[in-house]
Amino acid sequence: MYGELLAAMMPDRRAHSLAVGRKVTAAAHIAPKSQRSDLVAAAYLHDIGYCHLQSGFHPIDGAQFLAQQGFSRAVCHLVAHHSASVEEAKERGIDLSVFDEFGVEEDLGRAHSVLWWADMTTGPTGQDVAVVDRLSEICSRYGPDDPVTRFVLRARAKLIAAGQEPTGSIQVSF
Ligand SMILES: [Fe+2]
């Protein structure tokens, strides 16, 4: 699914994206019916910003790319906000107004819970991992001084909660 868009990705990241997409597909029934197809699209494409970098902040770069491609506001919102990206923006000193263009009226909380859970329990090559191992791996891959590592430490409690289950163990509010 979405093979053409994912083809631009590095193989490992593509494998991660495909695994998150499949995991979310299997759990999509947790989200309201009307949001499931958008949720699945967002899952496969949540990291697409890495191969369409504009600002260098991949959640927003991905959402902008997908908006240009004609994806729905819900898909763009899910991608822009995936896996505590607001906390990463704060760590990087990014003005949070970058999220404004991806606002939605509907409550996507349960869809976010499924996506965050899948992302936090899928390793960098698509393998199943426990969330604590996922966070440790990210920190060692990026190293102690990288903003990604600082973000993971800052958002650790939120990310660990997200990785427990797909059914909304986090309260997502935007
Ligand atoms: Fe991501």
PDB file of C-alpha atoms and ligand atoms in Angstrom:
ATOM      1  CA  MET A   1       0.000   0.000   0.000  1.00  0.00           C
ATOM      2  CA  TYR A   2       1.250   3.491  -0.906  1.00  0.00           C
ATOM      3  CA  GLY A   3       4.249   1.788  -2.514  1.00  0.00           C
ATOM      4  CA  GLU A   4       4.918   4.628  -4.902  1.00  0.00           C
ATOM      5  CA  LEU A   5       5.088   7.248  -2.157  1.00  0.00           C
ATOM      6  CA  LEU A   6       7.122   4.985   0.112  1.00  0.00           C
ATOM      7  CA  ALA A   7       9.564   4.039  -2.646  1.00  0.00           C
ATOM      8  CA  ALA A   8      11.521   7.248  -2.052  1.00  0.00           C
ATOM      9  CA  MET A   9      12.326   6.181   1.505  1.00  0.00           C
ATOM     10  CA  MET A  10      15.460   4.469   2.702  1.00  0.00           C
ATOM     11  CA  PRO A  11      14.785   0.702   2.998  1.00  0.00           C
ATOM     12  CA  ASP A  12      14.820   0.546   6.796  1.00  0.00           C
ATOM     13  CA  ARG A  13      12.466   3.461   7.223  1.00  0.00           C
ATOM     14  CA  ARG A  14      10.201   2.031   4.556  1.00  0.00           C
ATOM     15  CA  ALA A  15      10.127  -1.291   6.429  1.00  0.00           C
ATOM     16  CA  HIS A  16       9.236   0.584   9.635  1.00  0.00           C
ATOM     17  CA  SER A  17       6.467   2.496   7.828  1.00  0.00           C
ATOM     18  CA  LEU A  18       5.011  -0.647   6.279  1.00  0.00           C
ATOM     19  CA  ALA A  19       5.007  -2.439   9.635  1.00  0.00           C
ATOM     20  CA  VAL A  20       3.315   0.510  11.363  1.00  0.00           C
ATOM     21  CA  GLY A  21       0.773   0.600   8.538  1.00  0.00           C
ATOM     22  CA  ARG A  22      -0.005  -3.098   8.900  1.00  0.00           C
ATOM     23  CA  LYS A  23      -0.208  -2.907  12.688  1.00  0.00           C
ATOM     24  CA  VAL A  24      -2.583   0.040  12.518  1.00  0.00           C
ATOM     25  CA  THR A  25      -4.693  -1.694   9.885  1.00  0.00           C
ATOM     26  CA  ALA A  26      -5.190  -4.600  12.296  1.00  0.00           C
ATOM     27  CA  ALA A  27      -6.193  -2.244  15.133  1.00  0.00           C
ATOM     28  CA  ALA A  28      -8.076   0.389  13.136  1.00  0.00           C
ATOM     29  CA  HIS A  29     -11.447  -0.879  14.432  1.00  0.00           C
ATOM     30  CA  ILE A  30     -10.598   0.934  17.680  1.00  0.00           C
ATOM     31  CA  ALA A  31     -11.069   4.265  15.901  1.00  0.00           C
ATOM     32  CA  PRO A  32     -14.463   5.529  14.737  1.00  0.00           C
ATOM     33  CA  LYS A  33     -15.459   3.957  11.446  1.00  0.00           C
ATOM     34  CA  SER A  34     -15.386   7.241   9.550  1.00  0.00           C
ATOM     35  CA  GLN A  35     -11.728   7.798  10.507  1.00  0.00           C
ATOM     36  CA  ARG A  36     -10.295   4.366   9.756  1.00  0.00           C
ATOM     37  CA  SER A  37      -9.172   4.843   6.175  1.00  0.00           C
ATOM     38  CA  ASP A  38      -7.498   8.149   7.061  1.00  0.00           C
ATOM     39  CA  LEU A  39      -5.846   6.496  10.046  1.00  0.00           C
ATOM     40  CA  VAL A  40      -4.431   3.696   7.908  1.00  0.00           C
ATOM     41  CA  ALA A  41      -3.147   6.167   5.304  1.00  0.00           C
ATOM     42  CA  ALA A  42      -1.503   8.260   8.016  1.00  0.00           C
ATOM     43  CA  ALA A  43       0.111   5.170   9.507  1.00  0.00           C
ATOM     44  CA  TYR A  44       1.767   4.098   6.268  1.00  0.00           C
ATOM     45  CA  LEU A  45       2.829   7.671   5.535  1.00  0.00           C
ATOM     46  CA  HIS A  46       3.595   9.077   9.000  1.00  0.00           C
ATOM     47  CA  ASP A  47       7.338   9.385   8.298  1.00  0.00           C
ATOM     48  CA  ILE A  48       7.066  10.460   4.651  1.00  0.00           C
ATOM     49  CA  GLY A  49       8.419  13.872   5.672  1.00  0.00           C
ATOM     50  CA  TYR A  50      11.894  12.369   5.974  1.00  0.00           C
ATOM     51  CA  CYS A  51      12.088  12.155   2.204  1.00  0.00           C
ATOM     52  CA  HIS A  52      10.388  15.497   1.511  1.00  0.00           C
ATOM     53  CA  LEU A  53      12.250  17.724   3.929  1.00  0.00           C
ATOM     54  CA  GLN A  54      11.488  21.433   3.721  1.00  0.00           C
ATOM     55  CA  SER A  55      11.935  22.804   7.205  1.00  0.00           C
ATOM     56  CA  GLY A  56      13.824  19.743   8.467  1.00  0.00           C
ATOM     57  CA  PHE A  57      11.056  18.912  10.967  1.00  0.00           C
ATOM     58  CA  HIS A  58       9.619  15.718   9.500  1.00  0.00           C
ATOM     59  CA  PRO A  59       6.075  15.653  10.989  1.00  0.00           C
ATOM     60  CA  ILE A  60       5.223  19.054   9.511  1.00  0.00           C
ATOM     61  CA  ASP A  61       7.176  18.478   6.291  1.00  0.00           C
ATOM     62  CA  GLY A  62       5.246  15.241   5.849  1.00  0.00           C
ATOM     63  CA  ALA A  63       1.875  16.841   6.535  1.00  0.00           C
ATOM     64  CA  GLN A  64       2.622  19.621   4.051  1.00  0.00           C
ATOM     65  CA  PHE A  65       3.687  17.134   1.403  1.00  0.00           C
ATOM     66  CA  LEU A  66       0.547  15.059   1.928  1.00  0.00           C
ATOM     67  CA  ALA A  67      -1.674  18.154   1.797  1.00  0.00           C
ATOM     68  CA  GLN A  68      -0.083  18.998  -1.573  1.00  0.00           C
ATOM     69  CA  GLN A  69      -0.816  15.448  -2.702  1.00  0.00           C
ATOM     70  CA  GLY A  70      -4.486  15.928  -1.878  1.00  0.00           C
ATOM     71  CA  PHE A  71      -4.732  13.870   1.306  1.00  0.00           C
ATOM     72  CA  SER A  72      -7.459  14.839   3.768  1.00  0.00           C
ATOM     73  CA  ARG A  73      -7.093  17.236   6.670  1.00  0.00           C
ATOM     74  CA  ALA A  74      -7.435  14.296   9.052  1.00  0.00           C
ATOM     75  CA  VAL A  75      -4.483  12.460   7.462  1.00  0.00           C
ATOM     76  CA  CYS A  76      -2.388  15.622   7.608  1.00  0.00           C
ATOM     77  CA  HIS A  77      -3.339  16.232  11.243  1.00  0.00           C
ATOM     78  CA  LEU A  78      -2.469  12.667  12.230  1.00  0.00           C
ATOM     79  CA  VAL A  79       0.916  12.939  10.526  1.00  0.00           C
ATOM     80  CA  ALA A  80       1.681  16.445  11.828  1.00  0.00           C
ATOM     81  CA  HIS A  81       0.981  15.373  15.421  1.00  0.00           C
ATOM     82  CA  HIS A  82       2.246  11.809  15.422  1.00  0.00           C
ATOM     83  CA  SER A  83       4.058  10.461  18.453  1.00  0.00           C
ATOM     84  CA  ALA A  84       4.284  13.634  20.533  1.00  0.00           C
ATOM     85  CA  SER A  85       5.700  15.744  17.725  1.00  0.00           C
ATOM     86  CA  VAL A  86       4.612  18.910  19.541  1.00  0.00           C
ATOM     87  CA  GLU A  87       7.091  18.015  22.281  1.00  0.00           C
ATOM     88  CA  GLU A  88       9.816  17.573  19.679  1.00  0.00           C
ATOM     89  CA  ALA A  89       8.931  20.965  18.213  1.00  0.00           C
ATOM     90  CA  LYS A  90       9.310  22.527  21.671  1.00  0.00           C
ATOM     91  CA  GLU A  91      12.678  20.839  22.132  1.00  0.00           C
ATOM     92  CA  ARG A  92      13.832  22.188  18.787  1.00  0.00           C
ATOM     93  CA  GLY A  93      12.566  25.688  19.546  1.00  0.00           C
ATOM     94  CA  ILE A  94      10.108  25.573  16.642  1.00  0.00           C
ATOM     95  CA  ASP A  95       7.228  28.056  16.795  1.00  0.00           C
ATOM     96  CA  LEU A  96       4.143  25.933  17.501  1.00  0.00           C
ATOM     97  CA  SER A  97       2.127  27.961  15.016  1.00  0.00           C
ATOM     98  CA  VAL A  98       3.504  25.564  12.356  1.00  0.00           C
ATOM     99  CA  PHE A  99       0.774  23.178  13.511  1.00  0.00           C
ATOM    100  CA  ASP A 100      -2.009  25.707  12.945  1.00  0.00           C
ATOM    101  CA  GLU A 101      -2.601  24.909   9.291  1.00  0.00           C
ATOM    102  CA  PHE A 102      -3.354  21.296  10.214  1.00  0.00           C
ATOM    103  CA  GLY A 103      -6.180  21.934  12.653  1.00  0.00           C
ATOM    104  CA  VAL A 104      -9.321  19.796  12.471  1.00  0.00           C
ATOM    105  CA  GLU A 105     -12.800  20.095  13.936  1.00  0.00           C
ATOM    106  CA  GLU A 106     -13.297  16.413  14.692  1.00  0.00           C
ATOM    107  CA  ASP A 107     -11.864  14.530  17.650  1.00  0.00           C
ATOM    108  CA  LEU A 108      -9.102  12.267  16.324  1.00  0.00           C
ATOM    109  CA  GLY A 109      -7.939  11.172  19.777  1.00  0.00           C
ATOM    110  CA  ARG A 110      -8.566   7.460  19.359  1.00  0.00           C
ATOM    111  CA  ALA A 111      -6.995   7.411  15.913  1.00  0.00           C
ATOM    112  CA  HIS A 112      -3.922   9.133  17.357  1.00  0.00           C
ATOM    113  CA  SER A 113      -3.757   6.587  20.148  1.00  0.00           C
ATOM    114  CA  VAL A 114      -3.628   3.730  17.653  1.00  0.00           C
ATOM    115  CA  LEU A 115      -0.971   5.425  15.528  1.00  0.00           C
ATOM    116  CA  TRP A 116       1.242   6.449  18.439  1.00  0.00           C
ATOM    117  CA  TRP A 117       0.996   2.948  19.939  1.00  0.00           C
ATOM    118  CA  ALA A 118       1.999   1.328  16.639  1.00  0.00           C
ATOM    119  CA  ASP A 119       4.887   3.750  16.064  1.00  0.00           C
ATOM    120  CA  MET A 120       6.157   3.292  19.623  1.00  0.00           C
ATOM    121  CA  THR A 121       6.070  -0.513  19.406  1.00  0.00           C
ATOM    122  CA  THR A 122       7.660  -0.896  15.966  1.00  0.00           C
ATOM    123  CA  GLY A 123      11.427  -0.724  15.647  1.00  0.00           C
ATOM    124  CA  PRO A 124      13.488   1.026  12.982  1.00  0.00           C
ATOM    125  CA  THR A 125      13.414  -1.962  10.622  1.00  0.00           C
ATOM    126  CA  GLY A 126       9.811  -2.918  11.277  1.00  0.00           C
ATOM    127  CA  GLN A 127      10.279  -5.412  14.094  1.00  0.00           C
ATOM    128  CA  ASP A 128       7.944  -5.548  17.095  1.00  0.00           C
ATOM    129  CA  VAL A 129       9.523  -3.981  20.175  1.00  0.00           C
ATOM    130  CA  ALA A 130       8.483  -2.936  23.663  1.00  0.00           C
ATOM    131  CA  VAL A 131       8.159   0.827  23.984  1.00  0.00           C
ATOM    132  CA  VAL A 132      10.989   1.146  26.543  1.00  0.00           C
ATOM    133  CA  ASP A 133      13.326  -0.665  24.143  1.00  0.00           C
ATOM    134  CA  ARG A 134      12.126   1.522  21.297  1.00  0.00           C
ATOM    135  CA  LEU A 135      12.992   4.675  23.256  1.00  0.00           C
ATOM    136  CA  SER A 136      16.393   3.312  24.308  1.00  0.00           C
ATOM    137  CA  GLU A 137      17.212   2.418  20.712  1.00  0.00           C
ATOM    138  CA  ILE A 138      16.276   5.895  19.465  1.00  0.00           C
ATOM    139  CA  CYS A 139      18.440   7.553  22.112  1.00  0.00           C
ATOM    140  CA  SER A 140      21.457   5.387  21.336  1.00  0.00           C
ATOM    141  CA  ARG A 141      20.981   5.788  17.557  1.00  0.00           C
ATOM    142  CA  TYR A 142      20.901   9.588  17.739  1.00  0.00           C
ATOM    143  CA  GLY A 143      23.314  10.053  20.640  1.00  0.00           C
ATOM    144  CA  PRO A 144      23.029  12.107  23.828  1.00  0.00           C
ATOM    145  CA  ASP A 145      23.385  15.586  22.300  1.00  0.00           C
ATOM    146  CA  ASP A 146      20.843  15.226  19.519  1.00  0.00           C
ATOM    147  CA  PRO A 147      17.504  17.081  19.766  1.00  0.00           C
ATOM    148  CA  VAL A 148      15.711  13.789  19.042  1.00  0.00           C
ATOM    149  CA  THR A 149      17.235  12.228  22.163  1.00  0.00           C
ATOM    150  CA  ARG A 150      16.396  15.304  24.232  1.00  0.00           C
ATOM    151  CA  PHE A 151      12.831  15.157  22.906  1.00  0.00           C
ATOM    152  CA  VAL A 152      12.489  11.467  23.808  1.00  0.00           C
ATOM    153  CA  LEU A 153      13.683  12.179  27.347  1.00  0.00           C
ATOM    154  CA  ARG A 154      11.332  15.153  27.614  1.00  0.00           C
ATOM    155  CA  ALA A 155       8.309  13.212  26.310  1.00  0.00           C
ATOM    156  CA  ARG A 156       9.256   9.849  27.859  1.00  0.00           C
ATOM    157  CA  ALA A 157       6.211   9.463  30.134  1.00  0.00           C
ATOM    158  CA  LYS A 158       3.830  10.382  27.327  1.00  0.00           C
ATOM    159  CA  LEU A 159       5.508   8.042  24.836  1.00  0.00           C
ATOM    160  CA  ILE A 160       5.624   5.135  27.287  1.00  0.00           C
ATOM    161  CA  ALA A 161       1.920   5.612  28.007  1.00  0.00           C
ATOM    162  CA  ALA A 162       1.215   5.651  24.274  1.00  0.00           C
ATOM    163  CA  GLY A 163       3.130   2.414  23.783  1.00  0.00           C
ATOM    164  CA  GLN A 164       1.140   0.440  26.356  1.00  0.00           C
ATOM    165  CA  GLU A 165      -1.963  -0.209  24.286  1.00  0.00           C
ATOM    166  CA  PRO A 166      -3.759   1.130  21.212  1.00  0.00           C
ATOM    167  CA  THR A 167      -7.003   1.837  22.980  1.00  0.00           C
ATOM    168  CA  GLY A 168      -6.347   5.286  24.306  1.00  0.00           C
ATOM    169  CA  SER A 169      -4.048   4.943  27.295  1.00  0.00           C
ATOM    170  CA  ILE A 170      -2.966   8.467  26.450  1.00  0.00           C
ATOM    171  CA  GLN A 171      -5.148  11.519  26.467  1.00  0.00           C
ATOM    172  CA  VAL A 172      -4.260  13.294  23.279  1.00  0.00           C
ATOM    173  CA  SER A 173      -5.249  16.932  23.186  1.00  0.00           C
ATOM    174  CA  PHE A 174      -4.211  19.554  20.686  1.00  0.00           C
TER     175      PHE A 174
HETATM  176 FE    FE B   1       8.075  10.065  12.768  1.00  0.00          FE
END
